[in-house]
mmCIF file of C-alpha atoms in Angstrom:
data_model
loop_
_atom_site.group_PDB
_atom_site.id
_atom_site.type_symbol
_atom_site.label_atom_id
_atom_site.label_comp_id
_atom_site.label_asym_id
_atom_site.label_seq_id
_atom_site.Cartn_x
_atom_site.Cartn_y
_atom_site.Cartn_z
ATOM 1 C CA ALA A 1 9.494 -5.555 22.965
ATOM 2 C CA LYS A 2 12.122 -3.409 21.033
ATOM 3 C CA LEU A 3 13.484 -2.981 17.325
ATOM 4 C CA ARG A 4 16.766 -1.135 17.214
ATOM 5 C CA ASP A 5 18.958 0.752 14.564
ATOM 6 C CA LEU A 6 15.918 1.576 12.567
ATOM 7 C CA SER A 7 15.410 4.221 9.930
ATOM 8 C CA VAL A 8 12.499 5.955 9.465
ATOM 9 C CA ARG A 9 10.039 7.527 6.639
ATOM 10 C CA PRO A 10 9.116 10.619 6.132
ATOM 11 C CA PRO A 11 12.508 11.907 7.421
ATOM 12 C CA LEU A 12 12.376 13.851 10.719
ATOM 13 C CA THR A 13 15.295 15.960 10.125
ATOM 14 C CA ARG A 14 17.708 16.700 7.420
ATOM 15 C CA ARG A 15 19.782 13.881 7.703
ATOM 16 C CA LYS A 16 18.680 9.875 8.280
ATOM 17 C CA SER A 17 17.447 9.373 11.552
ATOM 18 C CA THR A 18 17.922 5.936 13.288
ATOM 19 C CA GLY A 19 16.603 4.815 16.336
ATOM 20 C CA VAL A 20 14.701 2.467 18.345
ATOM 21 C CA LEU A 21 11.099 1.381 18.087
ATOM 22 C CA GLU A 22 9.140 0.364 21.150
ATOM 23 C CA ALA A 23 5.910 -1.538 22.265
ATOM 24 C CA HIS A 24 4.303 -0.164 25.077
ATOM 25 C CA GLN A 25 1.063 -0.614 26.481
ATOM 26 C CA ASN A 26 -0.959 2.062 24.743
ATOM 27 C CA GLY A 27 1.071 2.691 21.805
ATOM 28 C CA LEU A 28 4.311 2.636 19.910
ATOM 29 C CA ARG A 29 7.593 5.220 20.417
ATOM 30 C CA PHE A 30 10.067 5.535 18.305
ATOM 31 C CA SER A 31 13.242 7.529 19.802
ATOM 32 C CA SER A 32 16.320 8.790 18.426
ATOM 33 C CA HIS A 33 18.820 9.780 21.212
ATOM 34 C CA ARG A 34 21.594 11.303 18.519
ATOM 35 C CA ASP A 35 18.781 13.567 17.053
ATOM 36 C CA GLY A 36 16.885 14.307 20.384
ATOM 37 C CA ILE A 37 13.526 12.704 18.538
ATOM 38 C CA LYS A 38 10.412 11.161 19.978
ATOM 39 C CA ILE A 39 7.344 10.120 18.183
ATOM 40 C CA ASP A 40 4.610 8.330 19.996
ATOM 41 C CA ILE A 41 1.802 6.757 18.117
ATOM 42 C CA ILE A 42 -1.106 5.330 20.223
ATOM 43 C CA TYR A 43 -3.056 2.113 18.649
ATOM 44 C CA GLU A 44 -5.761 4.009 18.562
ATOM 45 C CA ASN A 45 -4.319 5.766 15.874
ATOM 46 C CA ILE A 46 -3.774 3.212 13.873
ATOM 47 C CA LYS A 47 -5.316 2.530 10.658
ATOM 48 C CA HIS A 48 -3.686 0.017 9.048
ATOM 49 C CA ALA A 49 -0.401 -2.016 9.716
ATOM 50 C CA VAL A 50 1.478 -3.415 7.515
ATOM 51 C CA PHE A 51 4.681 -6.437 7.816
ATOM 52 C CA GLN A 52 6.989 -6.725 4.447
ATOM 53 C CA LYS A 53 9.593 -8.840 4.787
ATOM 54 C CA ALA A 54 12.965 -8.658 2.626
ATOM 55 C CA ASP A 55 13.269 -10.799 -0.097
ATOM 56 C CA ASN A 56 14.573 -11.845 -3.389
ATOM 57 C CA MET A 57 12.185 -8.357 -4.620
ATOM 58 C CA SER A 58 13.137 -6.076 -1.960
ATOM 59 C CA THR A 59 16.073 -4.584 -0.164
ATOM 60 C CA GLU A 60 14.206 -3.709 3.184
ATOM 61 C CA VAL A 61 12.447 -5.044 5.541
ATOM 62 C CA ARG A 62 9.650 -2.522 6.929
ATOM 63 C CA MET A 63 6.824 -2.065 8.978
ATOM 64 C CA HIS A 64 4.436 0.767 7.620
ATOM 65 C CA PHE A 65 1.462 2.441 9.869
ATOM 66 C CA GLU A 66 -1.370 4.059 8.065
ATOM 67 C CA LEU A 67 -3.048 6.654 10.762
ATOM 68 C CA VAL A 68 -6.411 7.515 11.375
ATOM 69 C CA ASN A 69 -5.335 11.021 12.175
ATOM 70 C CA PRO A 70 -2.049 12.588 10.800
ATOM 71 C CA ILE A 71 0.497 13.607 13.600
ATOM 72 C CA MET A 72 3.769 15.902 13.243
ATOM 73 C CA ALA A 73 6.802 14.337 11.975
ATOM 74 C CA GLY A 74 9.598 17.018 12.368
ATOM 75 C CA LYS A 75 7.750 20.313 10.984
ATOM 76 C CA LYS A 76 5.388 18.706 9.169
ATOM 77 C CA LYS A 77 2.133 16.575 9.590
ATOM 78 C CA THR A 78 1.848 12.922 8.371
ATOM 79 C CA ASN A 79 -0.679 10.316 7.607
ATOM 80 C CA PHE A 80 2.130 7.293 7.494
ATOM 81 C CA PHE A 81 5.124 6.243 9.306
ATOM 82 C CA GLN A 82 7.490 3.677 7.964
ATOM 83 C CA PHE A 83 10.102 1.623 9.835
ATOM 84 C CA TYR A 84 12.300 -0.360 8.037
ATOM 85 C CA VAL A 85 16.024 -1.565 7.486
ATOM 86 C CA GLU A 86 18.180 -1.668 4.549
ATOM 87 C CA VAL A 87 19.271 -5.370 4.526
ATOM 88 C CA VAL A 88 21.261 -4.715 0.932
ATOM 89 C CA GLN A 89 22.731 -2.021 -0.174
ATOM 90 C CA SER A 90 20.681 -0.642 -2.942
ATOM 91 C CA SER A 91 23.417 0.054 -4.889
ATOM 92 C CA GLN A 92 24.529 -3.147 -5.267
ATOM 93 C CA ASP A 93 21.152 -3.727 -7.266
ATOM 94 C CA LEU A 94 19.792 -6.910 -5.635
ATOM 95 C CA GLY A 95 22.670 -9.530 -6.922
ATOM 96 C CA HIS A 96 23.152 -8.017 -10.352
ATOM 97 C CA GLY A 97 26.578 -7.600 -11.090
ATOM 98 C CA SER A 98 30.138 -9.097 -11.205
ATOM 99 C CA ARG A 99 30.662 -9.249 -7.684
ATOM 100 C CA TRP A 100 28.626 -12.615 -7.688
ATOM 101 C CA HIS A 101 31.301 -14.220 -9.741
ATOM 102 C CA ASP A 102 34.223 -13.954 -7.412
ATOM 103 C CA ARG A 103 34.871 -15.655 -3.888
ATOM 104 C CA ASP A 104 33.964 -12.402 -2.106
ATOM 105 C CA GLY A 105 30.983 -12.120 -3.827
ATOM 106 C CA VAL A 106 29.561 -15.637 -2.737
ATOM 107 C CA LEU A 107 30.583 -14.906 1.002
ATOM 108 C CA GLU A 108 28.727 -11.343 0.414
ATOM 109 C CA GLU A 109 25.899 -13.303 -0.857
ATOM 110 C CA GLN A 110 25.778 -15.431 1.866
ATOM 111 C CA GLU A 111 25.837 -12.533 4.368
ATOM 112 C CA GLU A 112 23.187 -10.890 2.830
ATOM 113 C CA LYS A 113 20.991 -14.033 2.997
ATOM 114 C CA ARG A 114 21.638 -14.178 6.742
ATOM 115 C CA ARG A 115 20.845 -10.477 7.597
ATOM 116 C CA LYS A 116 17.362 -11.253 5.581
ATOM 117 C CA ARG A 117 16.793 -14.057 7.985
ATOM 118 C CA ARG A 118 17.910 -12.134 11.117
ATOM 119 C CA TYR A 119 15.868 -8.936 10.510
ATOM 120 C CA ASN A 120 13.237 -10.673 8.883
ATOM 121 C CA LYS A 121 12.535 -12.868 12.365
ATOM 122 C CA LEU A 122 13.391 -9.679 14.262
ATOM 123 C CA PHE A 123 10.490 -8.120 12.704
ATOM 124 C CA PHE A 124 8.159 -10.808 12.395
ATOM 125 C CA ASP A 125 8.696 -11.492 16.407
ATOM 126 C CA PHE A 126 8.370 -7.428 16.978
ATOM 127 C CA LYS A 127 5.035 -7.380 15.149
ATOM 128 C CA ASN A 128 3.464 -10.573 17.327
ATOM 129 C CA LYS A 129 4.400 -8.960 20.658
ATOM 130 C CA VAL A 130 2.500 -5.903 19.181
ATOM 131 C CA SER A 131 -0.503 -7.636 18.474
ATOM 132 C CA GLN A 132 -0.418 -9.187 21.834
ATOM 133 C CA ILE A 133 0.264 -6.509 23.829
ATOM 134 C CA SER A 134 -2.306 -3.986 22.016
ATOM 135 C CA GLU A 135 -4.903 -6.914 22.464
ATOM 136 C CA LYS A 136 -4.285 -7.339 26.515
ATOM 137 C CA PHE A 137 -4.076 -3.643 27.660
ATOM 138 C CA SER A 138 -6.663 -2.501 24.916
ATOM 139 C CA LYS A 139 -10.176 -1.542 27.052
ATOM 140 C CA ASP A 140 -11.868 -2.193 23.029
ATOM 141 C CA ARG A 141 -11.418 -5.666 22.143
ATOM 142 C CA ASP A 142 -11.472 -4.515 18.884
ATOM 143 C CA MET A 143 -8.091 -2.491 19.108
ATOM 144 C CA LYS A 144 -5.958 -5.465 18.703
ATOM 145 C CA ILE A 145 -3.096 -4.352 15.856
ATOM 146 C CA GLU A 146 -3.504 -7.110 12.845
ATOM 147 C CA TYR A 147 -0.673 -6.658 10.729
ATOM 148 C CA GLU A 148 -1.325 -7.216 6.845
ATOM 149 C CA GLU A 149 1.168 -9.306 4.656
ATOM 150 C CA PRO A 150 1.520 -8.379 0.848
ATOM 151 C CA PHE A 151 0.330 -11.686 -1.779
ATOM 152 C CA LYS A 152 3.218 -10.833 -4.043
ATOM 153 C CA GLN A 153 2.223 -13.627 -6.102
ATOM 154 C CA ILE A 154 -0.682 -11.511 -7.508
ATOM 155 C CA ALA A 155 1.352 -8.318 -7.612
ATOM 156 C CA PHE A 156 1.527 -6.460 -10.613
ATOM 157 C CA LYS A 157 3.173 -3.449 -12.317
ATOM 158 C CA GLY A 158 1.379 0.326 -12.311
ATOM 159 C CA VAL A 159 1.612 3.909 -11.759
ATOM 160 C CA PRO A 160 -0.488 5.136 -9.134
ATOM 161 C CA GLY A 161 1.645 8.487 -8.756
ATOM 162 C CA LYS A 162 4.727 9.834 -11.000
ATOM 163 C CA GLU A 163 6.760 6.345 -11.294
ATOM 164 C CA GLN A 164 5.983 2.719 -11.801
ATOM 165 C CA VAL A 165 6.142 0.642 -8.590
ATOM 166 C CA SER A 166 5.218 -2.873 -7.569
ATOM 167 C CA ILE A 167 1.621 -2.723 -6.413
ATOM 168 C CA ILE A 168 0.388 -5.735 -3.887
ATOM 169 C CA PRO A 169 -2.777 -6.709 -2.898
ATOM 170 C CA THR A 170 -3.088 -7.849 1.064
ATOM 171 C CA GLN A 171 -6.053 -9.134 2.954
ATOM 172 C CA ASN A 172 -7.446 -5.764 3.097
ATOM 173 C CA LEU A 173 -5.140 -3.261 1.347
ATOM 174 C CA LEU A 174 -3.703 -2.263 -2.127
ATOM 175 C CA ILE A 175 -0.646 -1.027 -1.583
ATOM 176 C CA ALA A 176 3.190 0.062 -3.002
ATOM 177 C CA LEU A 177 5.371 0.955 -0.212
ATOM 178 C CA ASP A 178 8.114 1.645 -2.087
ATOM 179 C CA ASP A 179 6.100 4.699 -4.032
ATOM 180 C CA LYS A 180 6.679 8.449 -2.460
ATOM 181 C CA PRO A 181 4.492 8.899 -0.764
ATOM 182 C CA PRO A 182 3.457 5.354 -0.094
ATOM 183 C CA PHE A 183 0.279 4.122 -1.990
ATOM 184 C CA VAL A 184 -1.974 2.787 0.096
ATOM 185 C CA LEU A 185 -5.846 2.004 -0.753
ATOM 186 C CA THR A 186 -8.112 0.573 1.656
ATOM 187 C CA ILE A 187 -10.337 -2.290 -0.043
ATOM 188 C CA ASP A 188 -13.606 -1.473 2.517
ATOM 189 C CA GLU A 189 -13.573 1.912 1.411
ATOM 190 C CA VAL A 190 -13.875 0.964 -2.404
ATOM 191 C CA ASP A 191 -17.313 0.997 -3.914
ATOM 192 C CA LEU A 192 -16.826 0.513 -7.847
ATOM 193 C CA ALA A 193 -13.397 -0.308 -9.635
ATOM 194 C CA VAL A 194 -13.614 0.290 -13.722
ATOM 195 C CA MET A 195 -10.964 -0.874 -15.767
ATOM 196 C CA GLU A 196 -10.241 1.744 -18.846
ATOM 197 C CA ARG A 197 -8.722 1.549 -22.130
ATOM 198 C CA CYS A 198 -9.121 -2.051 -22.342
ATOM 199 C CA ARG A 199 -9.026 -2.333 -26.182
ATOM 200 C CA PHE A 200 -7.593 -4.453 -28.576
ATOM 201 C CA GLY A 201 -3.810 -3.703 -29.568
ATOM 202 C CA LEU A 202 -3.300 -1.646 -26.423
ATOM 203 C CA ARG A 203 -0.509 -3.279 -24.092
ATOM 204 C CA GLU A 204 -1.263 -1.718 -21.104
ATOM 205 C CA PHE A 205 -4.958 -0.247 -19.388
ATOM 206 C CA ASP A 206 -5.386 1.524 -16.339
ATOM 207 C CA ILE A 207 -7.657 1.174 -13.126
ATOM 208 C CA THR A 208 -9.850 3.570 -11.490
ATOM 209 C CA PHE A 209 -11.498 2.763 -7.854
ATOM 210 C CA VAL A 210 -14.613 5.112 -6.808
ATOM 211 C CA PHE A 211 -15.071 5.483 -3.079
ATOM 212 C CA LYS A 212 -18.192 4.870 -1.088
ATOM 213 C CA ASP A 213 -17.929 8.628 0.209
ATOM 214 C CA PHE A 214 -18.476 10.385 -3.062
ATOM 215 C CA SER A 215 -17.316 13.275 -1.968
ATOM 216 C CA LYS A 216 -13.912 11.589 -2.610
ATOM 217 C CA ALA A 217 -11.890 12.001 -5.666
ATOM 218 C CA PRO A 218 -11.430 8.662 -7.469
ATOM 219 C CA LEU A 219 -8.079 7.276 -7.422
ATOM 220 C CA SER A 220 -6.585 5.949 -10.442
ATOM 221 C CA ILE A 221 -3.686 3.505 -11.619
ATOM 222 C CA SER A 222 -2.236 3.865 -14.725
ATOM 223 C CA ALA A 223 0.154 1.646 -17.430
ATOM 224 C CA ILE A 224 -0.959 -1.706 -16.013
ATOM 225 C CA PRO A 225 0.068 -4.729 -18.064
ATOM 226 C CA LYS A 226 -2.498 -6.311 -20.276
ATOM 227 C CA LYS A 227 -1.742 -9.501 -19.350
ATOM 228 C CA LYS A 228 -2.521 -8.742 -15.581
ATOM 229 C CA LEU A 229 -6.526 -8.012 -16.451
ATOM 230 C CA ASP A 230 -7.693 -11.257 -15.658
ATOM 231 C CA SER A 231 -5.614 -12.003 -12.732
ATOM 232 C CA ILE A 232 -7.078 -8.476 -11.121
ATOM 233 C CA LYS A 233 -10.698 -9.190 -12.667
ATOM 234 C CA ASN A 234 -10.491 -12.481 -10.278
ATOM 235 C CA TRP A 235 -9.048 -10.884 -7.376
ATOM 236 C CA LEU A 236 -11.977 -8.244 -7.477
ATOM 237 C CA ARG A 237 -14.348 -11.098 -7.731
ATOM 238 C CA THR A 238 -13.100 -12.527 -4.620
ATOM 239 C CA LEU A 239 -13.345 -9.154 -2.678
ATOM 240 C CA ASN A 240 -17.261 -8.472 -4.157
ATOM 241 C CA ILE A 241 -16.234 -5.475 -5.563
ATOM 242 C CA LEU A 242 -18.499 -4.203 -8.257
ATOM 243 C CA HIS A 243 -16.296 -3.844 -11.926
ATOM 244 C CA TYR A 244 -16.528 -3.220 -15.587
ATOM 245 C CA GLU A 245 -14.531 -2.696 -18.350
ATOM 246 C CA ARG A 246 -14.350 0.332 -20.730
ATOM 247 C CA ARG A 247 -12.666 0.721 -23.988
ATOM 248 C CA ASP A 248 -11.994 3.961 -23.471
ATOM 249 C CA ALA A 249 -10.867 6.484 -20.609
ATOM 250 C CA VAL A 250 -13.751 8.146 -18.368
ATOM 251 C CA ASN A 251 -14.087 11.646 -17.408
ATOM 252 C CA TRP A 252 -13.880 10.757 -13.641
ATOM 253 C CA LYS A 253 -14.155 14.798 -12.884
ATOM 254 C CA LYS A 254 -17.364 15.678 -14.727
ATOM 255 C CA LEU A 255 -18.895 11.812 -13.846
ATOM 256 C CA MET A 256 -18.882 12.534 -10.336
ATOM 257 C CA ASN A 257 -19.805 16.278 -10.381
ATOM 258 C CA THR A 258 -22.794 14.846 -12.315
ATOM 259 C CA ILE A 259 -23.639 11.899 -9.933
ATOM 260 C CA ARG A 260 -22.871 14.301 -6.633
ATOM 261 C CA GLU A 261 -25.396 16.822 -7.841
ATOM 262 C CA ASP A 262 -28.423 14.373 -8.245
ATOM 263 C CA LEU A 263 -27.710 11.396 -6.004
ATOM 264 C CA LYS A 264 -31.370 10.030 -6.097
ATOM 265 C CA LEU A 265 -31.345 10.225 -9.892
ATOM 266 C CA PHE A 266 -28.107 8.387 -9.749
ATOM 267 C CA ALA A 267 -30.421 5.622 -8.039
ATOM 268 C CA GLU A 268 -33.199 5.781 -10.205
ATOM 269 C CA ASN A 269 -31.102 5.390 -13.242
ATOM 270 C CA GLY A 270 -29.768 2.284 -11.878
ATOM 271 C CA GLY A 271 -26.509 3.550 -10.149
ATOM 272 C CA TRP A 272 -23.513 2.333 -11.676
ATOM 273 C CA LEU A 273 -25.119 0.040 -14.389
ATOM 274 C CA GLY A 274 -26.980 3.215 -15.641
ATOM 275 C CA TYR A 275 -23.464 4.420 -16.550
ATOM 276 C CA PHE A 276 -21.634 1.160 -17.403
ATOM 277 C CA ASP A 277 -23.612 -1.145 -18.658
ATOM 278 C CA PRO A 278 -21.700 -3.009 -21.325
ATOM 279 C CA GLN A 279 -24.099 -3.176 -24.004
ATOM 280 C CA ASN A 280 -23.917 0.627 -23.356
ATOM 281 C CA ASP A 281 -20.098 0.112 -24.335
ATOM 282 C CA ASP A 282 -20.281 1.269 -28.100
ATOM 283 C CA ASP A 283 -21.542 4.736 -27.066
ATOM 284 C CA GLU A 284 -18.922 6.251 -24.988
ATOM 285 C CA SER A 285 -21.203 9.350 -24.207
ATOM 286 C CA ASP A 286 -23.281 7.476 -21.818
ATOM 287 C CA GLU A 287 -20.277 7.456 -18.955
ATOM 288 C CA GLU A 288 -20.330 11.378 -19.049
ATOM 289 C CA ASP A 289 -23.548 12.738 -20.064
ATOM 290 C CA PRO A 290 -26.212 10.062 -19.152
ATOM 291 C CA ALA A 291 -29.615 10.456 -20.615
#
């Protein structure tokens, strides 16, 4: 099984690298003869695999692999690889422009739709072959590569890093593959979600995810439109993730340091309920300086 003419992120050389992605018995190999590059990703080192097709909202069809252990990409280590084809030139702004009002523009639009269908199918077929090969030749039957697919109908805008991107749930992840670096949150690693700045009159709120591993720093997404609050809460309920709303922001660094210092006391005080009991929301100091 092969996919040809793919680009890769992170970049492996100073110029854009294109090459072939092949599925072998024990893993994937990306090779670029032009640049003399080979990257091997064994199936056991793939933590998550995501297939994102090109549609009206995206210029690319892509496969994203989160790694268990980082490997070298050029001269730097990386914990992810993205292999993609740009089916619409981003400079054309996904069809917003005068070129669509003439005959050439119509032909160009038809050609882009054809390219989308073609590459979506090529990637889809490759994805299925990878799943079959990884299951057939894996000593551990649990090592079959199962691809996540985005649920775009419940996507929302937010800022997980430095810029606003579209954030999309999958079966087991929360992703923003357009972010730099790509944002990927593993739902199963989350212990708690807190929606902050949920005040009347504010158009946006933030959400912070606390990991089951308390040694990890919580992860926040800011500037989420307020109209998405109910749908995000419903999504959290379906995943059985404990979640709370707060009117103000939480000092997470201080709070997590307090919890880490005495986990026994944290449990005795009712765990998260001791900090985020809705009845205590009027006293915003509770979340930072518990009694």
